Structure formats: structure tokens, C-alpha cells
Amino acid sequence: MITETRIRAAAPAAAPATPAAPRRQGLQLLALALGFVMAVLDTTIMNVAGPSLRSGLDLSLSGLTWVVSGYILVFASLLLLAGSLASRYGARKIYLTGLALFSVASLICATAPTAGLLVAGRLLQGAGAALFMPSSLTLLLAAFPGARERARVLGLWSAIVSTAAGLGPALGGVLVDAFGWRSIFLINLPFGILGLILARRVVTDLPGRPGSLGAGGHALGLLALAGLSYGLIQGPERGWADITVLGSFLVALAGAAGFAARERRAEERILPSGLIANSGFRAAGLIGFLFNFGAYGALFVLGLFFQQARGASPLEAGLEMLPTQLVWPLGNIIYTRYGRRLGNRAILAVSLGLAAVGMLVLALTVSPDMPYWVLAIVLGVLNTGIGVASPAMTGALMDSAGAEHANIASASLNANRQIGSLVGIAVMSALVAGIDGWYAGIAVIFAVAAAAYAGGGLAAWRGLRTRQQGDRVPA
């Protein structure tokens, strides 16, 4: 097993202090954030590119949902397998493989002549993102093992990623308006190339360890998610009583039941029994699901709302979403200052509670007469809470898992988050399609997001200890 001692010894942070060490650590942080930057940009840029994609490739709403959700489906389905691969073959090798695959897939998307090839490229992007996501977090925490240092670096890392997420809609609007929808995929290439160069030069690998990959269990998990995704996306278009929709839900149930049965019988489980028994790990997983369900489900609809209900162009919609999302990094920085002092439990409960209140206010007050500045202020305040919650959630998970299970715990959290995005986007799309009038629909979307955030805050308060291991602040 990979012990904490071995991880500390392998990390560059453990080397003797030299004048070059801070510079090297900064490059490590940048190298390990670039993969996330690409993945997040690809998600948030899509929120303003949707109408252009629909007209450019003659996509239906369900077709557009597949372009977005197909990526998330593969991403979520392969994350646990990617965590196992990183543990077996080394996190750095898997991280580099994921970056390379994501970059190639982005080029396929940018040159796709048909909707089918675009969806195929998005599926490959999801596979690449699944490979580099858990590995990047494992490598980051190995390079910065101290509790106080970890809180600072998690906040800075989240701030880099959140800045990309906040700039995504505006950047997408500029790119789509000036160069067309294909440019939103080409923008990934310089990030991917830079990430590959930096990671090869400054990121130190962690030793792998032999073990079963549990391919059968991963296949059952993929089957469950594929069935769930098809049913949720095609339900509004085909009807919920359609035989293929009902059949897809049965496939999802069978896959989930098979996965659970396999985990009970297997000698070497995909999710170690020690993790499953850990209340902090379970709580962090639930928080991750609810967090992404509310955040990315609402964000997907919000980009369409600004354009189709308020008459904004892609560029205008991107600029209107910009101030509401650029507060995410502010929330991340707040966490770097107060995270270890207050503890992840209190921070998550308060920040997600604030986000829930903000969404509820919008659900009760949104109307055609609401000025943009009011909408922007409320979204800005609640998104600050989201920015605080993101690194706190990661910190709570990694504190619960410890160094031994870092790869699989990171993969599990990201899988839960991406499943939350997948289900959130599908559910929000179904609600919008089934409700007459954009303002009635967006009010329901805000209310559902408020419930998700409130549930996440409650899970943090009840499921996390006041202080996780490693949370102690030196006197």
C-alpha cells in the first residue's frame, strides 16, 4: 500500500528548501491545475454556445443535452477506474495520458462535420478528463502534505480553476461571436500542450502498487449510468411511458444492483470497506453530488435563459454571466484564509446554506420586470458561497480518506460530482421542457437548486466531524 510516509518522501515539497523551491512549487500547482482548467472551461463555455451549436448542426434540445451530458457520462463512469489505474501504474503517467487524450479529442470536436462525430469527440474528452482528474488531486496533495499548507494550496488551486469557470461564459461568448462554435474546442489545445510540458518537467510521480482493477464492477457502473442518462435525457422528448425510456431505467437499476452485489462479494473492492464505513467520506460524496446537481444543472439552463428569455446574444449572455461567476475565486480565497481555522464542517454548512437562501430568493422573485443588476447581485452572493464550499468539500474528503486511499477517494468524489452534474442537467432540462414559459421554468430551476444546496449543507453538518483528522491549527 502507498503509505503517507512514502508519499511524503516522493513529494518535491519534502526536498531541502532552496531558493528555487517556491518557483518549482508554483509550477507544480499550475501544471496540475491546467487539466481542471480545460475541463471546467469546456463545461462553462458550452452554456453560451448551446444555441449556436443547435443551429450549426441542426440539433434538438435533447441532442444538445447529449453533447453536454455525453461528456459527463463517460467522465463520471470512468473516474473510479481512473483512480484504480493511477494507484496501479502511477498518478503522473495517468495524468499525462489523460491530458493528451483530452487534447486530441478537442481537435476532433473542433473539426467535426456532423453531430454524431461531435458527440464521439465529447465522449473521448470525457475519458481524458476522467484520467487526469483524480491523478491531479493526488499529485497535488502529495506535493503539499502539511495541513495548513494543504488548505492554502487547495484554495489557490480552486481559485485558478474557478477563475477559468467564471471566465468561461464570457470567453465562450467572445469566441462564438467572433469565430463560431468550433473555436470553443480549439481553445483547449494550448492549455493541453502547456500542461503536458510542465507536468513532465516539474511533477514527481508516485509509485504504483499491484492490484485488481475490478473491470467487471466498472462495467456495471457504466451500464447503470448509461441507462440513467438515456432515460433522463430522452424522457421529455419520447415521453416517460415510452418503452425505451422505461427500459433504460430498468437497465440502470440492474447495473446499480449488480455493482453493489459485486462489491459485497469481491475480495478486493473498488471502494475499500474502510472508506465506505467512514461517515466523513460518505458525507463528502453526498455533498459533491448535491453541489454539482444544483450548480451545473442551474448553470446549463441559465445560459439558455439569458439568450432565449431575455434576448441576449452569445456574447451578451457571456458578459452577463461573468460577474456572477467571477466571485467563485473570491470564495476560494476566503477558504484559504479561514478554512483550517473554522473547519470544513462549519464552512460547508454556512456557505451552502447561503447559496440555498440566494436561490430561494430568486425562485420567489424572478420575473420579466426584474432588472439585470438585481439578478446579478443575488447570483454573485450565492456563488461566493459556492466558491467557499468547493475547496472545503475537497478538503473534507481528503481528510477523511487519508494518504492511503487518496487516488480512489479523489476519483470517488469527482465521480459523485459528475453524476450530480449529469443528473442535474438532465432533470433541469426536463423541467424546462415540461413547463410553459421561461420565467415559470427558471423559478422552478432556482427552487430545485436551492433544495440541493440546502441538502448539501445539512449533510455537512450531520455527517462531518467538527474537526477532521489533520484539521488542527497550530497554536
XYZ file of N, CA and C in Angstrom, residues 163-376:
642
model
N -11.559 30.652 -11.565
C -11.386 31.791 -12.465
C -11.665 31.372 -13.899
N -11.162 30.189 -14.271
C -11.452 29.661 -15.605
C -12.951 29.436 -15.783
N -13.593 28.885 -14.738
C -15.038 28.654 -14.818
C -15.798 29.972 -14.948
N -15.362 30.981 -14.174
C -16.031 32.275 -14.230
C -15.854 32.971 -15.554
N -14.657 32.833 -16.142
C -14.392 33.461 -17.430
C -14.996 32.677 -18.590
N -15.346 31.404 -18.341
C -15.819 30.539 -19.410
C -16.967 31.101 -20.230
N -18.084 31.522 -19.613
C -19.188 32.044 -20.422
C -18.812 33.270 -21.246
N -18.060 34.219 -20.644
C -17.654 35.409 -21.386
C -16.703 35.044 -22.516
N -15.717 34.188 -22.211
C -14.785 33.743 -23.247
C -15.532 32.997 -24.342
N -16.482 32.151 -23.944
C -17.272 31.437 -24.932
C -18.075 32.383 -25.811
N -18.656 33.412 -25.184
C -19.411 34.388 -25.953
C -18.556 35.098 -26.974
N -17.344 35.506 -26.567
C -16.416 36.186 -27.480
C -16.017 35.255 -28.623
N -15.659 34.016 -28.279
C -15.209 33.074 -29.297
C -16.324 32.724 -30.285
N -17.514 32.415 -29.757
C -18.628 32.039 -30.642
C -19.029 33.206 -31.525
N -19.069 34.410 -30.937
C -19.471 35.601 -31.694
C -18.469 35.931 -32.802
N -17.171 35.747 -32.512
C -16.140 36.153 -33.467
C -15.718 35.033 -34.415
N -15.669 33.797 -33.915
C -15.072 32.722 -34.716
C -15.986 31.506 -34.916
N -17.155 31.490 -34.263
C -18.037 30.346 -34.397
C -17.814 29.321 -33.300
N -18.727 28.346 -33.219
C -18.721 27.409 -32.094
C -17.495 26.499 -32.074
N -16.856 26.247 -33.228
C -15.711 25.335 -33.248
C -14.537 25.869 -32.434
N -14.472 27.176 -32.286
C -13.345 27.767 -31.562
C -13.356 27.433 -30.076
N -14.524 27.062 -29.521
C -14.562 26.758 -28.089
C -13.811 25.468 -27.764
N -13.587 24.626 -28.771
C -12.799 23.410 -28.557
C -11.324 23.637 -28.881
N -11.046 24.481 -29.863
C -9.657 24.774 -30.205
C -8.916 25.464 -29.063
N -9.655 26.208 -28.210
C -9.016 26.926 -27.106
C -8.362 25.958 -26.114
N -8.795 24.685 -26.124
C -8.212 23.707 -25.201
C -6.776 23.329 -25.554
N -6.411 23.436 -26.826
C -5.129 22.903 -27.277
C -3.921 23.568 -26.611
N -3.861 24.904 -26.532
C -2.685 25.477 -25.849
C -2.607 25.102 -24.374
N -3.756 24.974 -23.694
C -3.742 24.553 -22.289
C -3.215 23.119 -22.173
N -3.666 22.246 -23.064
C -3.232 20.859 -23.014
C -1.742 20.709 -23.272
N -1.230 21.417 -24.268
C 0.192 21.329 -24.593
C 1.043 21.867 -23.450
N 0.653 23.030 -22.898
C 1.405 23.598 -21.772
C 1.372 22.663 -20.572
N 0.203 22.074 -20.298
C 0.082 21.150 -19.174
C 0.983 19.933 -19.336
N 1.055 19.384 -20.547
C 1.921 18.235 -20.798
C 3.392 18.580 -20.577
N 3.812 19.726 -21.069
C 5.216 20.132 -20.928
C 5.574 20.345 -19.464
N 4.745 21.093 -18.748
C 5.036 21.382 -17.342
C 5.003 20.124 -16.479
N 3.978 19.276 -16.684
C 3.853 18.078 -15.850
C 5.050 17.151 -16.034
N 5.538 17.015 -17.254
C 6.706 16.164 -17.499
C 7.953 16.714 -16.812
N 8.035 18.027 -16.680
C 9.265 18.637 -16.164
C 9.275 18.806 -14.652
N 8.151 19.118 -14.038
C 8.197 19.525 -12.627
C 7.401 18.638 -11.685
N 6.548 17.750 -12.187
C 5.716 16.923 -11.309
C 6.392 15.583 -11.076
N 6.594 15.238 -9.814
C 7.211 13.966 -9.442
C 6.141 12.888 -9.309
N 6.417 11.719 -9.880
C 5.443 10.634 -9.848
C 5.398 9.988 -8.469
N 4.308 9.301 -8.192
C 4.175 8.464 -7.004
C 4.234 7.011 -7.431
N 4.837 6.146 -6.636
C 4.946 4.736 -7.049
C 3.592 4.052 -7.108
N 3.396 3.232 -8.128
C 2.171 2.454 -8.224
C 2.268 1.207 -7.348
N 1.170 0.505 -7.236
C 1.178 -0.738 -6.465
C 0.289 -1.740 -7.180
N 0.639 -3.018 -7.145
C -0.171 -4.020 -7.861
C -1.541 -4.173 -7.219
N -2.496 -4.575 -8.029
C -3.847 -4.792 -7.518
C -4.827 -4.958 -8.657
N -5.980 -5.502 -8.346
C -7.014 -5.722 -9.353
C -7.678 -4.401 -9.732
N -7.975 -4.248 -11.029
C -8.665 -3.049 -11.493
C -10.179 -3.150 -11.315
N -10.688 -4.350 -11.131
C -12.131 -4.527 -10.958
C -12.922 -4.125 -12.183
N -12.483 -4.603 -13.370
C -13.106 -4.189 -14.630
C -14.596 -4.509 -14.665
N -14.983 -5.669 -14.105
C -16.400 -6.030 -14.108
C -17.259 -5.043 -13.343
N -16.773 -4.603 -12.198
C -17.509 -3.617 -11.416
C -17.636 -2.294 -12.139
N -16.552 -1.866 -12.783
C -16.601 -0.607 -13.535
C -17.580 -0.701 -14.708
N -17.616 -1.859 -15.364
C -18.549 -2.049 -16.478
C -19.995 -1.963 -15.996
N -20.279 -2.537 -14.831
C -21.634 -2.451 -14.277
C -21.992 -1.015 -13.916
N -21.034 -0.268 -13.373
C -21.285 1.135 -13.062
C -21.566 1.942 -14.313
N -20.802 1.687 -15.380
C -21.039 2.373 -16.655
C -22.423 2.053 -17.194
N -22.833 0.785 -17.090
C -24.157 0.377 -17.554
C -25.256 1.125 -16.795
N -25.088 1.249 -15.472
C -26.083 1.945 -14.659
C -26.189 3.418 -15.061
N -25.056 4.072 -15.235
C -25.076 5.491 -15.587
C -25.604 5.722 -16.999
N -25.240 4.842 -17.933
C -25.724 4.990 -19.308
C -27.244 4.854 -19.359
N -27.784 3.870 -18.647
C -29.237 3.707 -18.625
C -29.938 4.901 -18.004
N -29.395 5.387 -16.886
C -29.982 6.553 -16.227
C -29.935 7.775 -17.126
N -28.808 7.996 -17.793
C -28.654 9.163 -18.657
C -29.634 9.128 -19.821
N -29.733 7.978 -20.477
C -30.637 7.876 -21.619
C -32.073 8.170 -21.194
N -32.489 7.578 -20.089
C -33.859 7.790 -19.638
C -34.156 9.240 -19.304
N -33.232 9.892 -18.587
C -33.465 11.277 -18.185
C -33.436 12.234 -19.369
N -32.560 11.977 -20.339
C -32.426 12.897 -21.479
C -33.529 12.687 -22.508
N -33.862 11.428 -22.786
C -34.858 11.149 -23.818
C -36.287 11.163 -23.285
N -36.469 11.105 -21.959
C -37.806 11.085 -21.392
C -38.690 12.241 -21.829
N -38.205 13.506 -21.740
C -39.060 14.628 -22.145
C -39.439 14.589 -23.624
N -38.573 14.035 -24.475
C -38.828 14.028 -25.912
C -39.702 12.843 -26.327
N -39.405 11.647 -25.802
C -40.129 10.441 -26.191
C -41.366 10.196 -25.333
N -41.389 10.783 -24.129
C -42.455 10.509 -23.176
C -41.966 9.532 -22.126
N -42.353 9.766 -20.877
C -41.848 8.946 -19.783
C -42.378 7.522 -19.804
N -43.470 7.279 -20.536
C -44.020 5.929 -20.632
C -43.477 5.163 -21.835
N -42.604 5.787 -22.627
C -42.032 5.118 -23.795
C -41.255 3.880 -23.356
N -41.347 2.821 -24.135
C -40.760 1.543 -23.750
C -39.240 1.625 -23.631
N -38.609 2.409 -24.538
C -37.152 2.513 -24.463
C -36.708 3.320 -23.242
N -37.498 4.314 -22.864
C -37.177 5.104 -21.679
C -37.324 4.254 -20.421
N -38.457 3.546 -20.322
C -38.659 2.668 -19.169
C -37.586 1.577 -19.122
N -37.252 1.047 -20.301
C -36.224 0.011 -20.354
C -34.868 0.527 -19.901
N -34.561 1.769 -20.239
C -33.267 2.333 -19.828
C -33.187 2.478 -18.312
N -34.302 2.821 -17.679
C -34.300 2.912 -16.218
C -34.138 1.528 -15.577
N -34.728 0.503 -16.193
C -34.541 -0.855 -15.694
C -33.078 -1.290 -15.836
N -32.447 -0.910 -16.949
C -31.028 -1.209 -17.140
C -30.194 -0.520 -16.063
N -30.555 0.733 -15.751
C -29.831 1.470 -14.711
C -29.953 0.772 -13.361
N -31.162 0.324 -13.026
C -31.354 -0.378 -11.756
C -30.580 -1.692 -11.716
N -30.604 -2.424 -12.834
C -29.888 -3.701 -12.888
C -28.380 -3.485 -12.750
N -27.860 -2.450 -13.420
C -26.441 -2.155 -13.324
C -26.031 -1.761 -11.919
N -26.847 -0.922 -11.271
C -26.542 -0.498 -9.905
C -26.605 -1.678 -8.937
N -27.615 -2.544 -9.103
C -27.732 -3.712 -8.236
C -26.557 -4.665 -8.440
N -26.157 -4.841 -9.701
C -25.023 -5.701 -9.991
C -23.730 -5.167 -9.409
N -23.556 -3.847 -9.481
C -22.355 -3.225 -8.911
C -22.313 -3.439 -7.398
N -23.448 -3.217 -6.740
C -23.499 -3.388 -5.282
C -23.226 -4.841 -4.894
N -23.805 -5.800 -5.648
C -23.591 -7.212 -5.347
C -22.138 -7.604 -5.572
N -21.543 -7.078 -6.628
C -20.138 -7.375 -6.918
C -19.235 -6.842 -5.813
N -19.521 -5.643 -5.324
C -18.711 -5.049 -4.263
C -18.806 -5.862 -2.971
N -19.984 -6.422 -2.684
C -20.136 -7.222 -1.460
C -19.339 -8.517 -1.530
N -19.250 -9.119 -2.736
C -18.602 -10.421 -2.864
C -17.101 -10.335 -3.124
N -16.645 -9.247 -3.716
C -15.264 -9.166 -4.184
C -14.273 -9.143 -3.021
N -13.156 -9.855 -3.219
C -12.105 -9.838 -2.208
C -11.418 -8.475 -2.176
N -11.209 -7.904 -3.357
C -10.595 -6.574 -3.445
C -11.612 -5.628 -4.076
N -12.197 -4.787 -3.258
C -13.290 -3.934 -3.722
C -12.767 -2.695 -4.436
N -13.609 -2.143 -5.318
C -13.269 -0.870 -5.954
C -13.216 0.226 -4.905
N -14.220 0.245 -4.022
C -14.235 1.190 -2.902
C -13.924 0.403 -1.630
N -12.741 0.611 -1.030
C -12.370 -0.145 0.163
C -13.411 -0.029 1.263
N -13.596 -1.105 2.010
C -14.624 -1.132 3.053
C -14.355 -0.065 4.122
N -13.075 0.227 4.362
C -12.755 1.262 5.344
C -13.283 2.621 4.940
N -13.266 2.921 3.637
C -13.813 4.189 3.160
C -15.331 4.219 3.293
N -15.974 3.130 2.894
C -17.437 3.080 2.954
C -17.928 3.264 4.383
N -17.174 2.737 5.347
C -17.585 2.840 6.751
C -17.317 4.214 7.348
N -16.581 5.057 6.639
C -16.196 6.377 7.150
C -17.321 7.379 6.891
N -17.908 7.924 7.943
C -19.047 8.839 7.782
C -18.643 10.114 7.044
N -17.404 10.566 7.267
C -16.943 11.763 6.573
C -16.831 11.547 5.080
N -16.345 10.388 4.678
C -16.253 10.045 3.258
C -17.643 9.987 2.632
N -18.578 9.337 3.294
C -19.946 9.239 2.755
C -20.590 10.616 2.648
N -20.395 11.437 3.670
C -20.992 12.773 3.649
C -20.408 13.615 2.529
N -19.082 13.548 2.356
C -18.444 14.337 1.296
C -18.936 13.905 -0.078
N -19.144 12.601 -0.271
C -19.671 12.123 -1.541
C -21.071 12.648 -1.827
N -21.937 12.649 -0.805
C -23.290 13.177 -0.977
C -23.263 14.678 -1.247
N -22.408 15.392 -0.525
C -22.279 16.836 -0.742
C -21.839 17.113 -2.178
N -20.850 16.328 -2.670
C -20.373 16.518 -4.032
C -21.483 16.338 -5.059
N -22.313 15.303 -4.870
C -23.433 15.075 -5.793
C -24.399 16.251 -5.783
N -24.832 16.673 -4.584
C -25.817 17.756 -4.481
C -25.244 19.083 -4.946
N -23.970 19.328 -4.653
C -23.292 20.560 -5.077
C -23.350 20.697 -6.598
N -22.911 19.670 -7.331
C -22.896 19.755 -8.787
C -24.283 19.687 -9.389
N -25.188 18.946 -8.740
C -26.576 18.910 -9.214
C -27.135 20.323 -9.277
N -26.971 21.081 -8.196
C -27.501 22.433 -8.165
C -26.714 23.396 -9.022
N -25.373 23.359 -8.922
C -24.544 24.363 -9.597
C -24.571 24.202 -11.110
N -24.287 23.015 -11.603
C -24.160 22.836 -13.049
C -25.496 22.601 -13.721
N -26.464 22.051 -12.999
C -27.801 21.962 -13.563
C -28.388 23.339 -13.817
N -28.269 24.241 -12.824
C -28.782 25.604 -12.979
C -27.972 26.386 -14.006
N -26.649 26.188 -14.034
C -25.794 26.925 -14.958
C -26.123 26.583 -16.404
N -26.406 25.309 -16.669
C -26.762 24.889 -18.026
C -28.014 25.620 -18.501
N -29.017 25.714 -17.640
C -30.267 26.370 -18.021
C -30.099 27.884 -18.063
N -29.256 28.434 -17.187
C -29.099 29.884 -17.112
C -28.561 30.454 -18.416
N -27.607 29.748 -19.058
C -27.085 30.228 -20.334
C -28.167 30.306 -21.395
N -29.060 29.313 -21.439
C -30.184 29.348 -22.370
C -31.178 30.434 -21.995
N -31.393 30.638 -20.682
C -32.353 31.620 -20.197
C -31.971 33.035 -20.629
N -30.719 33.394 -20.468
C -30.294 34.742 -20.847
C -30.503 34.992 -22.343
N -30.320 33.952 -23.155
C -30.428 34.155 -24.596
C -31.864 34.025 -25.100
N -32.577 33.014 -24.626
C -33.888 32.737 -25.199
C -35.028 33.463 -24.486
N -34.828 33.810 -23.207
C -35.885 34.530 -22.486
C -35.611 36.029 -22.440
N -34.341 36.426 -22.330
C -34.005 37.838 -22.199
C -33.405 38.424 -23.464
N -33.321 37.611 -24.550
C -32.935 38.114 -25.862
C -31.474 38.476 -26.022
N -30.582 37.916 -25.216
C -29.164 38.237 -25.312
C -28.503 37.427 -26.427
N -27.468 38.002 -27.033
C -26.633 37.266 -27.970
C -25.675 36.381 -27.172
N -24.970 35.440 -27.823
C -23.982 34.648 -27.069
C -22.967 35.517 -26.330
N -22.482 36.580 -26.976
C -21.514 37.467 -26.329
C -22.149 38.185 -25.142
N -23.367 38.717 -25.338
C -24.047 39.419 -24.244
C -24.345 38.480 -23.081
N -24.771 37.248 -23.397
C -25.055 36.284 -22.333
C -23.793 35.955 -21.548
N -22.682 35.784 -22.259
C -21.426 35.505 -21.578
C -21.005 36.626 -20.663
N -21.153 37.864 -21.136
C -20.783 39.022 -20.314
C -21.733 39.182 -19.127
N -23.014 38.876 -19.326
C -23.971 38.985 -18.229
C -23.721 37.916 -17.152
N -23.211 36.773 -17.553
C -22.911 35.719 -16.581
C -21.554 35.931 -15.897
N -20.695 36.759 -16.501
C -19.336 36.930 -15.996
C -19.271 37.396 -14.545
N -19.941 38.517 -14.173
C -19.797 38.968 -12.776
C -20.422 38.014 -11.763
N -21.367 37.196 -12.194
C -21.987 36.265 -11.250
C -21.096 35.061 -10.968
N -20.107 34.817 -11.838
C -19.255 33.644 -11.664
C -17.823 33.986 -11.272
N -17.391 35.193 -11.538
C -16.034 35.565 -11.147
C -15.875 35.676 -9.638
N -16.987 35.580 -8.902
C -16.882 35.573 -7.438
C -16.476 34.198 -6.918
N -16.511 33.162 -7.748
C -16.053 31.839 -7.303
C -14.627 31.886 -6.767
N -13.676 32.500 -7.503
C -12.321 32.576 -6.944
C -12.268 33.347 -5.629
N -13.112 34.357 -5.468
C -13.160 35.090 -4.203
C -13.514 34.133 -3.070
N -14.488 33.275 -3.297
C -14.848 32.285 -2.289
C -13.696 31.336 -1.995
N -12.962 30.923 -3.042
C -11.804 30.052 -2.838
C -10.758 30.717 -1.959
N -10.499 32.004 -2.192
C -9.504 32.740 -1.404
C -9.968 32.878 0.048
N -11.263 33.080 0.247
C -11.800 33.128 1.617
C -11.497 31.823 2.334
N -11.626 30.716 1.618
C -11.325 29.422 2.240
C -9.853 29.310 2.622
N -8.951 29.799 1.770
C -7.520 29.713 2.111
C -7.218 30.467 3.404
N -8.002 31.491 3.711
C -7.745 32.306 4.902
C -8.379 31.704 6.157
N -9.576 31.140 6.007
C -10.324 30.720 7.190
C -10.574 29.208 7.263
N -10.165 28.452 6.221
C -10.521 27.042 6.156
C -10.092 26.241 7.366
N -8.824 26.284 7.730
C -8.332 25.490 8.845
C -8.724 26.084 10.191
N -9.041 27.354 10.210
C -9.424 27.988 11.474
C -10.843 27.597 11.874
N -11.740 27.551 10.903
C -13.144 27.282 11.207
C -13.520 25.807 11.037
N -12.799 25.083 10.184
C -13.124 23.676 9.957
C -14.077 23.511 8.779
N -13.917 22.417 8.051
C -14.709 22.190 6.841
C -16.196 22.017 7.123
N -16.523 21.432 8.260
C -17.938 21.195 8.586
C -18.709 22.510 8.657
N -18.210 23.455 9.457
C -18.906 24.732 9.621
C -18.921 25.521 8.313
N -17.794 25.510 7.595
C -17.711 26.273 6.355
C -18.701 25.745 5.321
N -18.791 24.432 5.183
C -19.725 23.863 4.210
C -21.173 24.135 4.582
N -21.505 23.985 5.854
C -22.883 24.212 6.282
C -23.304 25.661 6.028
N -22.426 26.613 6.364
C -22.771 28.033 6.210
C -22.786 28.443 4.736
N -21.760 28.052 3.978
C -21.665 28.504 2.583
C -22.770 27.898 1.722
N -23.067 26.612 1.904
C -24.147 26.016 1.128
C -25.513 26.511 1.595
N -25.630 26.816 2.876
C -26.870 27.428 3.357
C -27.102 28.792 2.732
N -26.022 29.586 2.620
C -26.121 30.895 1.961
C -26.552 30.734 0.506
N -25.966 29.768 -0.198
C -26.338 29.533 -1.595
C -27.801 29.119 -1.709
N -28.279 28.303 -0.780
C -29.678 27.865 -0.803
C -30.626 29.038 -0.618
N -30.298 29.922 0.326
C -31.145 31.103 0.564
C -31.187 31.982 -0.678
N -30.024 32.200 -1.308
C -29.984 33.028 -2.512
C -30.830 32.459 -3.628
N -30.732 31.160 -3.858
C -31.543 30.542 -4.904
C -33.033 30.619 -4.582
N -33.387 30.469 -3.327
C -34.796 30.554 -2.939
C -35.333 31.961 -3.168
N -34.528 32.973 -2.857
C -34.938 34.364 -3.117
C -35.229 34.558 -4.595
N -34.361 34.047 -5.456
C -34.582 34.182 -6.899
C -35.816 33.415 -7.348
N -36.037 32.235 -6.789
C -37.202 31.440 -7.166
C -38.503 32.179 -6.869
N -38.511 32.960 -5.798
C -39.729 33.661 -5.376
C -39.905 35.015 -6.054
N -38.824 35.567 -6.621
C -38.908 36.948 -7.122
C -38.622 37.123 -8.602
N -38.059 36.129 -9.292
C -37.671 36.318 -10.686
C -38.906 36.591 -11.548
N -38.765 37.560 -12.448
C -39.870 37.943 -13.328
C -39.305 38.742 -14.498
N -40.097 38.962 -15.556
C -39.605 39.773 -16.682
C -39.242 41.195 -16.268
N -39.824 41.686 -15.163
C -39.548 43.057 -14.716
C -38.297 43.162 -13.844
N -37.692 42.038 -13.468
C -36.513 42.094 -12.596
C -35.329 42.677 -13.361
N -34.734 43.766 -12.871
C -33.554 44.329 -13.544
C -32.389 43.354 -13.503
N -31.538 43.439 -14.510
C -30.387 42.539 -14.557
C -29.510 42.693 -13.335
N -29.312 43.915 -12.841
C -28.372 44.123 -11.740
C -28.833 43.415 -10.459
N -30.149 43.307 -10.263
C -30.655 42.582 -9.088
C -30.329 41.094 -9.216
N -30.604 40.538 -10.402
C -30.303 39.135 -10.649
C -28.806 38.867 -10.467
N -27.979 39.788 -10.980
C -26.527 39.609 -10.896
C -26.031 39.651 -9.458
